[in-house]
Short mmCIF file of C-alpha atoms in Angstrom, two decimals:
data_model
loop_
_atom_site.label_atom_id
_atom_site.label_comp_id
_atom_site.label_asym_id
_atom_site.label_seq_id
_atom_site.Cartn_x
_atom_site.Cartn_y
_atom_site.Cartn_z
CA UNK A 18 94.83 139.97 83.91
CA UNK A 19 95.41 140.74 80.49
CA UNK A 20 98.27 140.90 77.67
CA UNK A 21 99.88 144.07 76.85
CA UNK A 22 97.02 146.58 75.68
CA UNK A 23 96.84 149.00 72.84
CA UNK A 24 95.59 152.41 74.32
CA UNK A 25 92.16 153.58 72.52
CA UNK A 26 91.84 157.83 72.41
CA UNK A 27 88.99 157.79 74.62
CA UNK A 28 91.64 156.32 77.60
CA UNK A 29 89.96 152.82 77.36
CA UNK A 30 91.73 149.42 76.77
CA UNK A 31 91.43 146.72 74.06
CA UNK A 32 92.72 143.80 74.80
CA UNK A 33 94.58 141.14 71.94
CA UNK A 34 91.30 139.50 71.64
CA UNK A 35 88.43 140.52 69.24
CA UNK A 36 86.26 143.49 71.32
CA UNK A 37 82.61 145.13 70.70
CA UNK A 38 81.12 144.61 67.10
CA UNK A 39 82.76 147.25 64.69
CA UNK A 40 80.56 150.15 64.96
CA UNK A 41 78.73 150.18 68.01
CA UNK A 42 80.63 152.28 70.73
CA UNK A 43 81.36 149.97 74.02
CA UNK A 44 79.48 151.63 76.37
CA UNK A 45 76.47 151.74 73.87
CA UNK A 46 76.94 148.21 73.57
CA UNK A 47 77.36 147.47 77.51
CA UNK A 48 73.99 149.12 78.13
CA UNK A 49 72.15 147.23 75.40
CA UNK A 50 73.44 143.92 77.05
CA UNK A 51 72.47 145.35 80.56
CA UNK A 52 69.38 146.76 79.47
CA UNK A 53 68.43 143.08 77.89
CA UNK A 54 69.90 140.89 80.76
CA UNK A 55 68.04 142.88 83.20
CA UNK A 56 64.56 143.66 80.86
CA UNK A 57 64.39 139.78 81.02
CA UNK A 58 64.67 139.63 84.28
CA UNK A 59 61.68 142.98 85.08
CA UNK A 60 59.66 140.28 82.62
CA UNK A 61 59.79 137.46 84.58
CA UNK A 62 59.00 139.03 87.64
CA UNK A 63 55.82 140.90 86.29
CA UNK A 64 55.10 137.77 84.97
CA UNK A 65 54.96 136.02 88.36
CA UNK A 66 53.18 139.06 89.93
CA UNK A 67 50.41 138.83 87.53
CA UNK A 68 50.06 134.92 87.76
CA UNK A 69 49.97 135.79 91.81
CA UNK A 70 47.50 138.58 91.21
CA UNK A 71 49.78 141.06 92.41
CA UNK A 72 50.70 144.73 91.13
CA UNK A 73 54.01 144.50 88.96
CA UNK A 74 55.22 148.31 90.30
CA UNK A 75 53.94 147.50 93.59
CA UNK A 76 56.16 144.37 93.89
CA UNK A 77 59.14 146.08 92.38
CA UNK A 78 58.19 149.33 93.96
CA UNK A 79 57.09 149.23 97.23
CA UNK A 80 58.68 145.32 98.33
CA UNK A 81 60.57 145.57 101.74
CA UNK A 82 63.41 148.38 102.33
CA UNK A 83 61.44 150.25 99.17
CA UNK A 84 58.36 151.19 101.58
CA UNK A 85 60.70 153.30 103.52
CA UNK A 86 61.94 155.07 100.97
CA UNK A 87 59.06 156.38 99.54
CA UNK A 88 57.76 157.40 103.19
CA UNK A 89 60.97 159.39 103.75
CA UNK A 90 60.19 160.52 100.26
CA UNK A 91 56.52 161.90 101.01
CA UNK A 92 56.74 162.80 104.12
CA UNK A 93 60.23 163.14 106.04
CA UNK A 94 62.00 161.68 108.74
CA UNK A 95 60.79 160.86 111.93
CA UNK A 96 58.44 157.43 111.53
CA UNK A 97 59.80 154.59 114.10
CA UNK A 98 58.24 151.18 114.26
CA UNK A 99 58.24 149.24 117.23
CA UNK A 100 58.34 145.16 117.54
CA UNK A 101 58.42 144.10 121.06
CA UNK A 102 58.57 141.03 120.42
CA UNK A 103 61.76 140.74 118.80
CA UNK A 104 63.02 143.97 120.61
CA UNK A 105 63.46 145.90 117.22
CA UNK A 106 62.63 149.61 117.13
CA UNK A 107 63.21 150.37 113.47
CA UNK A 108 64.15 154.14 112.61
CA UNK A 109 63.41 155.51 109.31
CA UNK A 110 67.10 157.67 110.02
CA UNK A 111 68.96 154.44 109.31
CA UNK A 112 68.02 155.12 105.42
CA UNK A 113 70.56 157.89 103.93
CA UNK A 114 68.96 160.76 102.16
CA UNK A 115 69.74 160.74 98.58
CA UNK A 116 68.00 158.33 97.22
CA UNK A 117 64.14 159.69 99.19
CA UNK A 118 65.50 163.42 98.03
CA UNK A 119 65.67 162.14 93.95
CA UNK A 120 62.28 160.58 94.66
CA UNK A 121 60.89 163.15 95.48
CA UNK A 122 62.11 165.40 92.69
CA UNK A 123 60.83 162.53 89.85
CA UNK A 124 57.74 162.43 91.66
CA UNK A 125 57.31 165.67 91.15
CA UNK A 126 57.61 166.01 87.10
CA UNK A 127 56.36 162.12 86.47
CA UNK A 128 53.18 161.59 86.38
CA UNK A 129 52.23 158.20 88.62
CA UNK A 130 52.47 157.29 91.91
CA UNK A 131 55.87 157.77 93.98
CA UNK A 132 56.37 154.28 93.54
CA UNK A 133 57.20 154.76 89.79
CA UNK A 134 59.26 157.65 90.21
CA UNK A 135 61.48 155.47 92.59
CA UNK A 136 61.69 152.74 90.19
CA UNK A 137 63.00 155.95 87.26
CA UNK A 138 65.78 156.56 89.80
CA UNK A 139 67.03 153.05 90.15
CA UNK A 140 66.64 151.84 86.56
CA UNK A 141 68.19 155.44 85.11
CA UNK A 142 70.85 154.92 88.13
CA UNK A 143 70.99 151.16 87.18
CA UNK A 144 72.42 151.91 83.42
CA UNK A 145 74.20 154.55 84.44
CA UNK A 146 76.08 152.07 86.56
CA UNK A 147 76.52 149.85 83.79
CA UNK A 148 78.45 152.27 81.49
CA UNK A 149 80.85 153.32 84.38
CA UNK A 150 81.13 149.01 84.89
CA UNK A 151 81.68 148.60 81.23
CA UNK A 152 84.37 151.75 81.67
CA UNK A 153 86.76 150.21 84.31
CA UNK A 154 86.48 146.97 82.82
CA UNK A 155 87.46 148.23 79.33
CA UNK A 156 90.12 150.43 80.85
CA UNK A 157 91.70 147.47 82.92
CA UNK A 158 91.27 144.69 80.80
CA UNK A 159 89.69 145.45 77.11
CA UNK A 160 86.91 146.38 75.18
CA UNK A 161 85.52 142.91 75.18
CA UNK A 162 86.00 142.10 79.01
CA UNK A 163 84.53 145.34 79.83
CA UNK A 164 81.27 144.11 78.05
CA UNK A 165 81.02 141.08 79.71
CA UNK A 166 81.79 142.20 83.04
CA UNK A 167 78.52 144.24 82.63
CA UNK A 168 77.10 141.10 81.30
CA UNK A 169 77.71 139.00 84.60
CA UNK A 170 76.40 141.70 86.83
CA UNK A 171 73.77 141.76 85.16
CA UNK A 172 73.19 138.01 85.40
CA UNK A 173 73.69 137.78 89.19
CA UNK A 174 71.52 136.23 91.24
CA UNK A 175 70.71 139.08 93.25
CA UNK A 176 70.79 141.49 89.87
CA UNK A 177 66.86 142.05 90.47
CA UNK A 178 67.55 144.67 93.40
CA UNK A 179 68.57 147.12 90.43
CA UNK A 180 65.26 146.80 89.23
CA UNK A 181 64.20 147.35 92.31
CA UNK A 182 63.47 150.69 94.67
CA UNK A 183 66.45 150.19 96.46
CA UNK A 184 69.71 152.12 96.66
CA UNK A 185 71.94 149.62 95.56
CA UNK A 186 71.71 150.63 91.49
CA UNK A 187 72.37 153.99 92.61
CA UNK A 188 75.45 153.31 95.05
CA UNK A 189 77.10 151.03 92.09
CA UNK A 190 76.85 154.39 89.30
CA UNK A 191 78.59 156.53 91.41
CA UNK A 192 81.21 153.59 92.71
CA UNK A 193 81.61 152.93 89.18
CA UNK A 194 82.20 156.19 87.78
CA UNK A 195 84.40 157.13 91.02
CA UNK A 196 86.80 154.23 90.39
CA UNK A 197 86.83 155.27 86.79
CA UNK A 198 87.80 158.83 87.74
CA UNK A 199 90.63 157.55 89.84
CA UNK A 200 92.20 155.39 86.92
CA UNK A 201 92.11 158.34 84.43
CA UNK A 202 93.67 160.69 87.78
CA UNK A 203 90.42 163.12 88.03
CA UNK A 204 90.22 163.57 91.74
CA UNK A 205 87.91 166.21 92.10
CA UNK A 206 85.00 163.24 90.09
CA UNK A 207 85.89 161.13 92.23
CA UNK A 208 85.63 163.15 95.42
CA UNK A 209 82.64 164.41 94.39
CA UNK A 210 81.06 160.91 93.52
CA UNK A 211 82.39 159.58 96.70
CA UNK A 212 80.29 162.31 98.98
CA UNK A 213 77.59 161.46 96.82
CA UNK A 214 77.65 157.79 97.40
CA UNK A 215 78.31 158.64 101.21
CA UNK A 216 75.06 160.12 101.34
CA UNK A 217 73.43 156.93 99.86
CA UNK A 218 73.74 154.23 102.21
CA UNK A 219 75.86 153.23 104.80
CA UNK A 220 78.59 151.11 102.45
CA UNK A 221 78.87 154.30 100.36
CA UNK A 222 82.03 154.60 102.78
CA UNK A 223 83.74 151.80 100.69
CA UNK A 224 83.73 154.52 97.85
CA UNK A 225 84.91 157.08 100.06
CA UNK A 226 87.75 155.08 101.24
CA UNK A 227 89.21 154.14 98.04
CA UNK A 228 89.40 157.85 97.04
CA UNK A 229 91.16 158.80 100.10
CA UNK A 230 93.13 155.43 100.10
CA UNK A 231 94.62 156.18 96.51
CA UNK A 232 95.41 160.24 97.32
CA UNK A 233 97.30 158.95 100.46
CA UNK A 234 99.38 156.31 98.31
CA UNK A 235 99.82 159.24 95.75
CA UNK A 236 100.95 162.03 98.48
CA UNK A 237 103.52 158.92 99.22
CA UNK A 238 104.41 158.33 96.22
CA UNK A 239 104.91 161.83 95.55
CA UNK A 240 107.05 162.46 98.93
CA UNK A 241 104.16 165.08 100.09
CA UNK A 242 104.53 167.29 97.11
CA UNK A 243 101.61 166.03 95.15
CA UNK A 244 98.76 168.52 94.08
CA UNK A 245 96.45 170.31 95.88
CA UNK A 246 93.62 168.31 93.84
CA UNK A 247 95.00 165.15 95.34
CA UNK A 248 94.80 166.57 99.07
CA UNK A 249 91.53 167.78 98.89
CA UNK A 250 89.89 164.81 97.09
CA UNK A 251 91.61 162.60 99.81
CA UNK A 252 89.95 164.87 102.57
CA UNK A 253 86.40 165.35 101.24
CA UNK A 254 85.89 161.97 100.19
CA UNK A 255 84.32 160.89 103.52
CA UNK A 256 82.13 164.32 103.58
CA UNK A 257 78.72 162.52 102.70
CA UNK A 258 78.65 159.54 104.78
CA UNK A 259 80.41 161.74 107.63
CA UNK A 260 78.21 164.33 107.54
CA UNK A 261 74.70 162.29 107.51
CA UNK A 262 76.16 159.71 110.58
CA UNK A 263 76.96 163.42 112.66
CA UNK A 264 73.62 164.58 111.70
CA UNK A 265 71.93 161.66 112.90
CA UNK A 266 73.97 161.73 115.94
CA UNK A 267 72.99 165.32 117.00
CA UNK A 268 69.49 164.85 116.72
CA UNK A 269 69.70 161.94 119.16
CA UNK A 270 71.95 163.71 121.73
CA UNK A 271 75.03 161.68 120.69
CA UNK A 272 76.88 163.04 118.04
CA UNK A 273 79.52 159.64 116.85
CA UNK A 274 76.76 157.02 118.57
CA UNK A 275 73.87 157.61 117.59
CA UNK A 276 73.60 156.88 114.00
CA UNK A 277 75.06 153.27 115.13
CA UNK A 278 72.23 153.27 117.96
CA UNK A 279 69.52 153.70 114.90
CA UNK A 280 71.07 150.30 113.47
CA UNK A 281 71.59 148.83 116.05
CA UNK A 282 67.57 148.73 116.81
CA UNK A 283 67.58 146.85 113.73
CA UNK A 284 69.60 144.46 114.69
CA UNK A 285 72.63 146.09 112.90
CA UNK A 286 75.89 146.25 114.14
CA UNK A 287 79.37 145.39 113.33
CA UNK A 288 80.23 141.87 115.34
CA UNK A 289 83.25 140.68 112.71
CA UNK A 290 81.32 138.01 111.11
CA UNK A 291 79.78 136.17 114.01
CA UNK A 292 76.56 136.01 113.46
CA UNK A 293 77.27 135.35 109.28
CA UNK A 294 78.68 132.61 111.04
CA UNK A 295 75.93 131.32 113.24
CA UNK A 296 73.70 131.64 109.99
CA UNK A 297 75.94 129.90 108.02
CA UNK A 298 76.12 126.85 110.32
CA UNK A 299 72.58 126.58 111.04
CA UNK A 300 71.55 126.37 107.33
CA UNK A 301 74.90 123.59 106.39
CA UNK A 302 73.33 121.88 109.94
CA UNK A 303 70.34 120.51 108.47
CA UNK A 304 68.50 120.86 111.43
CA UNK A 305 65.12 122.35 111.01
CA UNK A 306 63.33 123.69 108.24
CA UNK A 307 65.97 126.31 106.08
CA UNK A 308 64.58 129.01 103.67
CA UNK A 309 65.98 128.62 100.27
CA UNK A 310 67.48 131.80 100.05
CA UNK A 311 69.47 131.60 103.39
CA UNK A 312 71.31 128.21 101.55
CA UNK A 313 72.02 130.20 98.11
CA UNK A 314 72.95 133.17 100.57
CA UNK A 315 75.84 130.34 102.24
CA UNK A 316 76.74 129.38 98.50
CA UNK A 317 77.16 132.98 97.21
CA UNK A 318 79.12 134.32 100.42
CA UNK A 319 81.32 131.41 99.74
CA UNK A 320 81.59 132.28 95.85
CA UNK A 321 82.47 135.82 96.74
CA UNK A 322 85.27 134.84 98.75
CA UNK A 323 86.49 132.52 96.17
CA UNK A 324 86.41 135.85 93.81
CA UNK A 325 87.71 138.07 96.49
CA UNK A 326 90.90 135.80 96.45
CA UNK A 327 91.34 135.94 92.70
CA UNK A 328 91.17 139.28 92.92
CA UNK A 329 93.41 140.05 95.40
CA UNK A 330 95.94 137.45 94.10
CA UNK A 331 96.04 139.88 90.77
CA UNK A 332 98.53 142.24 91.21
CA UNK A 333 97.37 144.38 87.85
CA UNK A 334 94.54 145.28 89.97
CA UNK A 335 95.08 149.12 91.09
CA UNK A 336 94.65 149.70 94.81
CA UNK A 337 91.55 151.69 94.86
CA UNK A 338 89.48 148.75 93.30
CA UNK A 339 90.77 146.42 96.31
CA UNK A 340 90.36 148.93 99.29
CA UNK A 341 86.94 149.71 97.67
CA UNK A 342 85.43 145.91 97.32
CA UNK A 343 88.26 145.35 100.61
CA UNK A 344 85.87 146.96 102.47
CA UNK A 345 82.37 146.59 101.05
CA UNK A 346 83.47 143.06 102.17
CA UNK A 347 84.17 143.77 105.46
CA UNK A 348 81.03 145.30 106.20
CA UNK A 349 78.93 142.80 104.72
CA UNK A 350 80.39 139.89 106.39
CA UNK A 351 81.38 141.55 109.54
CA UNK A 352 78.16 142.99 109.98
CA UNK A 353 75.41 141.41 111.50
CA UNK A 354 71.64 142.05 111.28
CA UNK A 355 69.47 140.33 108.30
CA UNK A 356 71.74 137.53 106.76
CA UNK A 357 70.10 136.89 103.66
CA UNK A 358 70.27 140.38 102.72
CA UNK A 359 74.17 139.88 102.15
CA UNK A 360 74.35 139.66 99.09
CA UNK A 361 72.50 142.39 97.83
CA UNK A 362 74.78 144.33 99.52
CA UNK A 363 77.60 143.07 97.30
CA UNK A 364 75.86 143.90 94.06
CA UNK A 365 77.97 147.09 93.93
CA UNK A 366 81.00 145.09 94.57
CA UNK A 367 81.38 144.51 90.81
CA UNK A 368 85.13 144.14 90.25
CA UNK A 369 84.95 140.77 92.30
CA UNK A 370 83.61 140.05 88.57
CA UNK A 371 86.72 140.95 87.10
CA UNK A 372 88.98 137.52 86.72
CA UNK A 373 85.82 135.39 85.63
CA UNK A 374 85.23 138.71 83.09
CA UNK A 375 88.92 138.30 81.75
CA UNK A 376 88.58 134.74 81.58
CA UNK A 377 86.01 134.72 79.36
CA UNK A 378 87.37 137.52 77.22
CA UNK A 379 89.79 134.50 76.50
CA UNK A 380 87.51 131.89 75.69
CA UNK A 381 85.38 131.59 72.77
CA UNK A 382 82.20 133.81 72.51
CA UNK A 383 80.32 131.19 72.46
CA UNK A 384 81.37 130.24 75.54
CA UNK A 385 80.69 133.44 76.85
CA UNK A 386 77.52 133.64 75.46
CA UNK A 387 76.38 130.37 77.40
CA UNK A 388 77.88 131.07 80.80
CA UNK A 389 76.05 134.41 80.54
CA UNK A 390 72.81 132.96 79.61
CA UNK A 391 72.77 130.12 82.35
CA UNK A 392 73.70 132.97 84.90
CA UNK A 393 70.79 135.16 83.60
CA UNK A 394 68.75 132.04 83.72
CA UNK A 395 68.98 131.08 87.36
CA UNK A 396 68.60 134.65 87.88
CA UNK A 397 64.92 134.70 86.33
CA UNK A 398 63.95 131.69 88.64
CA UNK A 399 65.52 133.15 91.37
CA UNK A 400 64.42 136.81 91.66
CA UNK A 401 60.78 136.03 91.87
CA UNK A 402 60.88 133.62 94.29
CA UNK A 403 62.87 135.77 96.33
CA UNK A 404 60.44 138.54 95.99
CA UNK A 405 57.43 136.75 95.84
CA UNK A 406 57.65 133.45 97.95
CA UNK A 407 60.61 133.21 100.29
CA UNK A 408 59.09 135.07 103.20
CA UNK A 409 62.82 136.75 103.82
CA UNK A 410 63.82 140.33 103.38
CA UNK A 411 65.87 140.61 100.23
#
């Protein structure tokens, strides 16, 4: 994806092109362009709270999935909603632990209500995510690239949720930094980053599949004889997400079903795309009235396929980037359940970014600079109305 680089003595890459302004460290710079990307974007949707009369922290704080956080947060597990209706009895054990347990800990030395000790998490989470994003893009493709693949996650459409009290800002750090630890060969980061990202939510497994994916091609590689550090990283990867499923399990008398039984009364289960599918064709079909964000949800499903091809067409790309966003992509379009919430659960699925990041670290900054902008744009319109008017779970 890039010429020949020059090795930096941090481990990073600069590619042949110009990278970050001389002086200002990459990953200083990276967070300054997340920080304003994404500050925009918290603007803008204050900004429409106000005009609605509406709580700023309360919309980004307590909107949807956030409300069950901060319950688990206060109070524990146990709460179950029921909608006969639909036939949905909605568990509060389908939400992994982490996230409520570092609630609960800023609540406890911020002042404010637990909803702004949520939103600390995700937005300290959120930059922390895009240094390790700015790291693997630097160390694959350059300094420059590396900044402006922060710059495009940034600018997503769905980019609000890691403003938001959700888990996904807090998934993508330790993804980031995991994947990072596995290019510069520290397995026992990247095990431990992949338990912790197990015990986030349920895609944290992506992260804990790419760890044990690249110690299994190393103990090949390697003819068996590789290091003890590689065999145990490859093993305890899966701890987290294992662990919290089991737990789950036991408590409801079924030790492997029963955390799949808590998603499946939402309306979660694994059905290899056909209901995407079903969603898909009824919002193309024209028939009836179709939210907004179901369409853009069509258009960016398709886009991330488009990217997923790119990416797997690159054959610079090491294999624990591809098994990681390999299966991140398997479980958000062979899942069913809430369609529109697809592709927030991409966001952490940042190296899909990577060719349109090294294609602009080849075209003129100016370019760059306007792609980014439109992106952010769209973004700004977007993330309000999604929170604010479309009537759809984000």
């Amino acid at each position: 994806m890039a010429t020949e680089p020059e090795t930096l003595a941090d481990g990073e890459r600069t590619g042949t092109r110009s990278g970050p302004r001389a002086g200002i460290p990459g990953a200083v710079l990276a967070l300054g362009v997340y920080a304003a990307v994404r500050g925009a974007g918290v603007l803008a949707v204050a900004v429409a709270a106000w005009w609605t009369g509406r709580s700023p922290v309360r919309v980004l704080g307590e909107s949807w999935d956030s409300v069950w956080y901060l319950r688990v947060a206060e109070y524990g597990y146990g709460r179950t909603q029921i909608y006969p209706g639909i036939g949905s009895v909605q568990s509060d054990s389908a939400f992994f632990p982490l996230y409520p347990a570092l609630i609960r800990c800023a609540a406890a030395v911020l002042p404010g209500s637990p909803a702004v000790a949520a939103l600390a998490v995700a937005w300290i989470a959120a930059g922390a995510a895009a240094v390790g994003v700015h790291r693997v893009g630097a160390h694959l493709l350059g300094a420059r690239a590396g900044v402006l693949l922060v710059a495009l996650w940034a600018s997503l459409p769905h980019a609000l949720m890691l403003t938001l009290a959700y888990t996904e800002a807090l998934l993508a750090a330790f993804a980031a930094w995991a994947l990072y630890a596995l290019l510069r060969g520290r397995w026992g980061w990247a095990a431990g980053l992949a338990v912790l990202a197990g015990l986030t939510r349920p895609t944290g497994i992506a992260v804990a599949a790419a760890v044990t994916a690249a110690a299994a091609y190393e103990i090949w590689r390697r003819r068996g004889r590789a290091p003890a550090a590689v065999w145990a990283a490859g093993l305890a990867a899966p701890a987290g997400w294992a662990s919290y499923v089991l737990l789950v399990g036991v408590r409801r008398g079924d030790p492997l079903g029963g955390y799949f039984a808590v998603q499946s009364g939402w309306g979660s289960r694994f059905d290899f795309g056909a209901g995407a599918l079903r969603s898909a064709r009824h919002a193309l079909s024209g028939i009836g009235q179709v939210e907004l964000a179901t369409t853009v949800t069509v258009v960016l499903l398709t886009a991330a396929l488009v990217l997923a091809g790119l990416l797997a067409a690159d054959r610079g790309i090491p294999l624990p980037l591809l098994v990681y966003t390999g299966v991140l992509l398997a479980m958000t379009y062979g899942g069913a359940g809430f369609f529109e919430s697809k592709p927030r659960f991409l966001m952490p699925a940042f190296p899909l970014l990577l060719p349109a990041a090294a294609l602009m670290a080849k075209a003129r900054p100016r370019t760059a600079v306007v792609v980014t902008g439109v992106l952010a744009g769209l973004s700004y319109g977007y993330g309000p109305y999604l929170l604010l008017a479309s009537g759809v779970a984000p």
